[in-house]
Coordinates of C-alpha atoms in Angstrom, one line a residue:
M1 CA -15.5 1.5 27.8
T2 CA -15.5 1.6 23.7
A3 CA -13.0 0.8 21.0
G4 CA -12.2 4.9 21.1
T5 CA -11.1 4.9 24.3
V6 CA -9.4 1.7 24.9
A7 CA -7.1 2.2 22.1
A8 CA -5.7 5.9 24.3
P9 CA -4.3 4.0 26.8
L10 CA -2.6 1.1 25.0
A11 CA -0.6 3.2 23.1
P12 CA 1.9 4.4 25.6
V13 CA 2.6 0.9 27.4
R14 CA 6.1 0.1 25.3
R15 CA 7.0 3.8 26.1
T16 CA 6.6 3.5 30.1
S17 CA 6.0 -0.2 30.9
A18 CA 3.4 0.3 32.8
P19 CA 1.6 -3.0 33.4
V20 CA -1.1 -3.4 31.4
W21 CA -3.4 -3.9 35.0
W22 CA -3.1 -0.2 35.8
L23 CA -3.9 0.6 32.6
V24 CA -7.1 -1.2 32.6
L25 CA -7.7 -0.4 36.3
R26 CA -7.5 3.4 35.7
Q27 CA -9.3 3.1 32.2
E28 CA -12.0 1.3 34.2
L29 CA -11.9 3.7 37.4
T30 CA -12.4 6.8 34.5
E31 CA -15.5 5.5 33.3
L32 CA -17.4 3.9 36.6
W33 CA -16.3 7.0 38.9
M34 CA -16.1 9.8 36.0
G35 CA -19.4 8.6 34.0
G36 CA -21.2 8.5 37.4
R37 CA -22.0 4.9 37.4
V38 CA -20.8 4.1 40.6
L39 CA -21.7 8.1 41.8
T40 CA -25.4 6.9 41.4
Y41 CA -24.8 3.3 42.8
L42 CA -23.9 5.2 46.0
V43 CA -26.7 7.8 46.1
L44 CA -29.1 5.0 46.3
Y45 CA -26.7 3.1 49.2
S46 CA -27.4 6.6 50.9
L47 CA -30.6 6.5 50.7
L48 CA -31.4 2.9 52.7
M49 CA -28.4 3.6 55.1
S50 CA -30.5 6.9 55.4
L51 CA -33.6 4.3 55.7
T52 CA -32.2 2.2 57.7
A53 CA -30.8 4.8 60.7
F54 CA -34.0 6.7 61.1
L55 CA -35.8 3.5 62.0
L56 CA -33.4 2.2 63.8
A57 CA -33.8 6.1 65.7
T58 CA -37.0 6.7 65.6
N59 CA -39.1 2.9 65.5
T60 CA -40.3 1.8 68.6
E61 CA -39.0 -1.5 68.9
L62 CA -36.2 -0.9 67.4
N63 CA -35.9 1.7 69.2
L64 CA -36.3 -1.1 72.4
L65 CA -32.3 -2.8 70.6
P66 CA -28.8 -2.9 72.3
L67 CA -27.1 0.2 71.6
R68 CA -24.6 -2.8 70.6
Q69 CA -27.5 -4.5 67.9
N70 CA -27.8 -1.0 66.7
I71 CA -24.9 -1.4 65.3
V72 CA -25.0 -4.8 64.3
V73 CA -28.5 -4.2 61.8
A74 CA -26.8 -0.7 60.9
V75 CA -23.2 -2.8 59.5
T76 CA -25.1 -6.1 58.8
S77 CA -27.2 -3.1 56.2
A78 CA -24.4 -1.8 55.1
L79 CA -23.0 -5.2 53.7
T80 CA -26.3 -6.3 52.5
F81 CA -26.5 -2.6 50.0
G82 CA -22.8 -2.0 49.3
L83 CA -21.7 -5.5 48.8
F84 CA -24.4 -5.2 45.6
I85 CA -22.3 -2.9 43.7
G86 CA -19.0 -4.4 43.4
L87 CA -22.1 -7.8 42.2
A88 CA -23.6 -5.5 39.5
I89 CA -20.7 -3.9 38.0
G90 CA -18.4 -7.2 38.2
A91 CA -21.5 -9.5 36.8
E92 CA -21.4 -6.4 33.5
S93 CA -17.5 -5.5 33.1
V94 CA -16.5 -8.7 30.7
S95 CA -20.0 -9.6 29.5
G96 CA -20.9 -6.0 28.4
E97 CA -17.0 -5.5 26.6
R98 CA -17.8 -8.8 24.7
E99 CA -21.5 -7.6 23.5
R100 CA -20.6 -3.4 22.7
A101 CA -17.2 -5.6 20.6
T102 CA -14.6 -3.9 22.7
L103 CA -12.8 -6.7 24.7
E104 CA -11.1 -7.8 21.2
P105 CA -9.1 -4.9 20.6
L106 CA -7.6 -4.7 25.0
L107 CA -6.4 -8.6 24.5
L108 CA -5.0 -8.3 21.4
T109 CA -2.3 -6.2 23.2
P110 CA 0.8 -8.3 24.1
C111 CA -0.4 -8.9 27.6
S112 CA -1.8 -11.6 30.3
P113 CA -6.3 -12.2 30.2
R114 CA -5.1 -12.2 34.4
Q115 CA -4.2 -8.5 33.7
V116 CA -7.4 -7.6 32.4
V117 CA -9.6 -9.3 34.8
A118 CA -7.1 -7.5 37.5
G119 CA -7.6 -4.4 36.1
K120 CA -11.4 -5.1 36.0
F121 CA -11.3 -6.7 39.7
L122 CA -9.7 -3.8 41.9
S123 CA -11.8 -1.2 39.5
A124 CA -15.3 -3.1 40.5
L125 CA -13.4 -3.4 43.8
S126 CA -13.3 0.3 44.7
A127 CA -17.3 1.0 44.8
W128 CA -16.7 -0.5 48.1
P129 CA -14.5 1.8 50.4
G130 CA -16.7 5.1 48.5
A131 CA -20.1 2.9 50.5
M132 CA -17.6 2.5 53.8
L133 CA -16.7 6.6 53.6
L134 CA -21.1 7.0 53.7
T135 CA -21.0 4.5 56.2
L136 CA -19.2 6.3 58.8
P137 CA -21.4 8.9 59.7
Y138 CA -24.2 6.6 60.7
L139 CA -22.4 4.8 62.8
V140 CA -20.6 7.9 64.4
V141 CA -24.6 9.4 65.2
L142 CA -26.2 5.8 66.0
A143 CA -22.7 4.8 68.8
Q144 CA -23.4 7.9 70.4
G145 CA -19.6 8.2 71.9
H146 CA -19.6 4.2 73.0
T147 CA -16.5 2.7 72.2
V148 CA -17.9 -0.3 69.8
L149 CA -17.8 2.3 67.0
G150 CA -14.0 1.1 66.5
S151 CA -14.6 -2.3 66.4
A152 CA -17.6 -1.5 64.2
L153 CA -15.4 0.0 62.2
V154 CA -12.6 -2.0 61.7
W155 CA -14.5 -5.8 61.9
G156 CA -17.4 -3.9 59.4
G157 CA -14.0 -3.3 57.2
V158 CA -12.6 -6.2 57.1
V159 CA -15.9 -8.2 57.0
G160 CA -16.9 -5.5 54.1
T161 CA -14.1 -6.2 52.1
L162 CA -14.0 -9.6 52.0
L163 CA -16.7 -10.3 51.1
A164 CA -16.8 -7.8 48.5
A165 CA -14.1 -9.1 47.0
M166 CA -15.5 -12.6 46.7
F167 CA -18.2 -10.9 45.3
V168 CA -16.9 -8.7 42.9
G169 CA -14.2 -12.3 42.2
F170 CA -17.5 -15.0 41.6
S171 CA -19.6 -12.0 39.3
L172 CA -16.0 -11.2 37.4
I173 CA -16.3 -15.4 36.8
V174 CA -20.3 -15.1 35.5
S175 CA -19.7 -12.4 33.7
I176 CA -16.7 -14.7 31.5
W177 CA -18.6 -17.2 30.8
S178 CA -21.8 -15.6 29.7
E179 CA -23.1 -14.6 26.0
S180 CA -24.9 -11.6 27.2
S181 CA -24.7 -9.0 30.5
R182 CA -28.3 -10.0 30.8
V183 CA -27.9 -13.7 31.8
S184 CA -24.7 -12.6 34.3
L185 CA -26.6 -10.4 35.9
F186 CA -29.8 -13.0 36.3
I187 CA -27.3 -14.9 37.7
C188 CA -25.8 -13.3 40.1
L189 CA -28.9 -11.6 41.2
L190 CA -30.1 -15.4 42.3
A191 CA -26.5 -16.2 43.9
Y192 CA -27.2 -12.3 45.6
A193 CA -30.9 -14.0 46.5
A194 CA -30.2 -17.3 48.0
S195 CA -26.6 -15.7 50.5
L196 CA -29.4 -13.6 51.8
I197 CA -32.2 -16.7 52.6
P198 CA -30.0 -18.4 56.5
A199 CA -31.3 -14.7 57.7
Q200 CA -35.0 -15.5 57.7
L201 CA -34.7 -18.2 58.6
P202 CA -36.5 -19.0 62.0
T203 CA -34.0 -18.1 65.3
E204 CA -34.6 -21.4 66.6
F205 CA -33.5 -23.3 63.3
L206 CA -30.3 -21.2 62.8
R207 CA -29.7 -22.0 66.8
S208 CA -30.3 -25.7 65.2
P209 CA -27.2 -28.1 64.7
A210 CA -28.2 -28.0 61.5
G211 CA -28.6 -24.5 61.3
V212 CA -25.5 -23.8 63.0
V213 CA -24.1 -25.8 60.1
L214 CA -25.8 -24.4 57.3
T215 CA -24.8 -20.5 59.1
L216 CA -20.5 -21.7 58.6
A217 CA -21.3 -22.4 55.3
D218 CA -23.1 -19.2 54.1
P219 CA -19.7 -16.9 54.0
V220 CA -22.8 -13.9 54.6
E221 CA -24.2 -15.5 57.5
S222 CA -21.6 -16.8 58.8
A223 CA -20.1 -13.1 58.7
S224 CA -23.4 -12.2 60.0
Q225 CA -23.2 -13.8 63.0
F226 CA -19.5 -12.6 63.7
L227 CA -20.6 -9.5 63.6
D228 CA -23.7 -10.1 65.6
R229 CA -20.7 -12.1 68.5
V230 CA -17.9 -9.5 68.1
I231 CA -19.2 -6.6 67.9
G232 CA -23.1 -7.6 69.4
S233 CA -22.1 -9.3 72.6
G234 CA -18.3 -7.7 72.8
Q235 CA -17.0 -11.4 71.9
Q236 CA -12.3 -11.8 71.8
L237 CA -11.8 -12.6 68.1
S238 CA -10.8 -15.9 69.5
Q239 CA -14.1 -17.1 70.5
A240 CA -15.7 -16.2 67.3
W241 CA -13.2 -16.7 65.2
P242 CA -15.3 -19.9 63.4
Y243 CA -17.8 -17.7 61.7
L244 CA -14.9 -16.1 59.9
A245 CA -13.6 -18.9 58.4
S246 CA -15.6 -19.3 56.1
P247 CA -15.4 -15.9 54.4
V248 CA -11.5 -15.6 54.4
A249 CA -11.8 -19.4 52.4
A250 CA -15.1 -18.6 50.4
T251 CA -12.8 -15.7 49.0
L252 CA -9.4 -17.8 48.3
L253 CA -11.0 -19.9 46.5
T254 CA -13.4 -17.6 44.3
L255 CA -10.4 -15.7 43.8
A256 CA -8.3 -18.6 42.9
L257 CA -10.4 -19.5 40.4
L258 CA -10.7 -16.4 38.8
F259 CA -7.6 -16.0 38.5
G260 CA -6.8 -19.8 38.4
W261 CA -8.8 -21.0 36.1
A262 CA -12.1 -18.0 34.8
A263 CA -9.5 -16.0 33.6
P264 CA -6.5 -17.2 30.8
R265 CA -10.4 -18.8 29.5
L266 CA -11.0 -15.5 28.4
R267 CA -12.5 -15.2 24.9
L268 CA -12.7 -12.3 22.7
A269 CA -16.5 -13.3 21.5
A270 CA -19.2 -14.6 21.7
R271 CA -19.8 -18.0 21.2
T272 CA -21.3 -19.2 18.0

């Protein structure tokens, strides 16, 4: 966002009484989508999902998996790839503008910093529906007309939205307190990599009491286990809900920290 583009949408504020968060959201969406940044991420996302679907359809070992498990792998891959997009956008959202000195004109308008953060949060979150829409054709092909497709779309969308909001909120908190976009992106990538570690642990450990506690404590792995039980095993929500509690709690906590603690402390410039 340049200084010129910031001033343009702020002028009509007094005439139209449009909320500032909506003006920020509209400007950010224009830059992210019309500028091609999100589209670039989605192209890479499509390539990764195409590779995943190709392996599920042709690899001998993966082809032996039940159809439901193939769908679980595809949905989990969509979460793993798709959540990174919002994380990367949010990590640069505030710290990048602070580096370019384009944040001060926006914050000098008569508005709450929470409105500025809300607009940026929603714009970074907008990449997830696009990624989920691109996932639909792969799931349709892999489902082969099975009724599991409906469950995969519903629960994949619900769990994915929760995790996307959590990752975007976390990245914005880091971006608000970082001096540069490189620092915030590095911290966010470390957190992203750490959230994927439990999935690489041996299955025997994850089934132990300590592994169950670790799974429930990690929102990403807990969400993966929830999808495996609901989609892969066909369990009812009444049986699998403990694994959904962690993503819900983590998302609510992240949003509370973002809008209740970090947003009011949004700074105009880097610390000297």
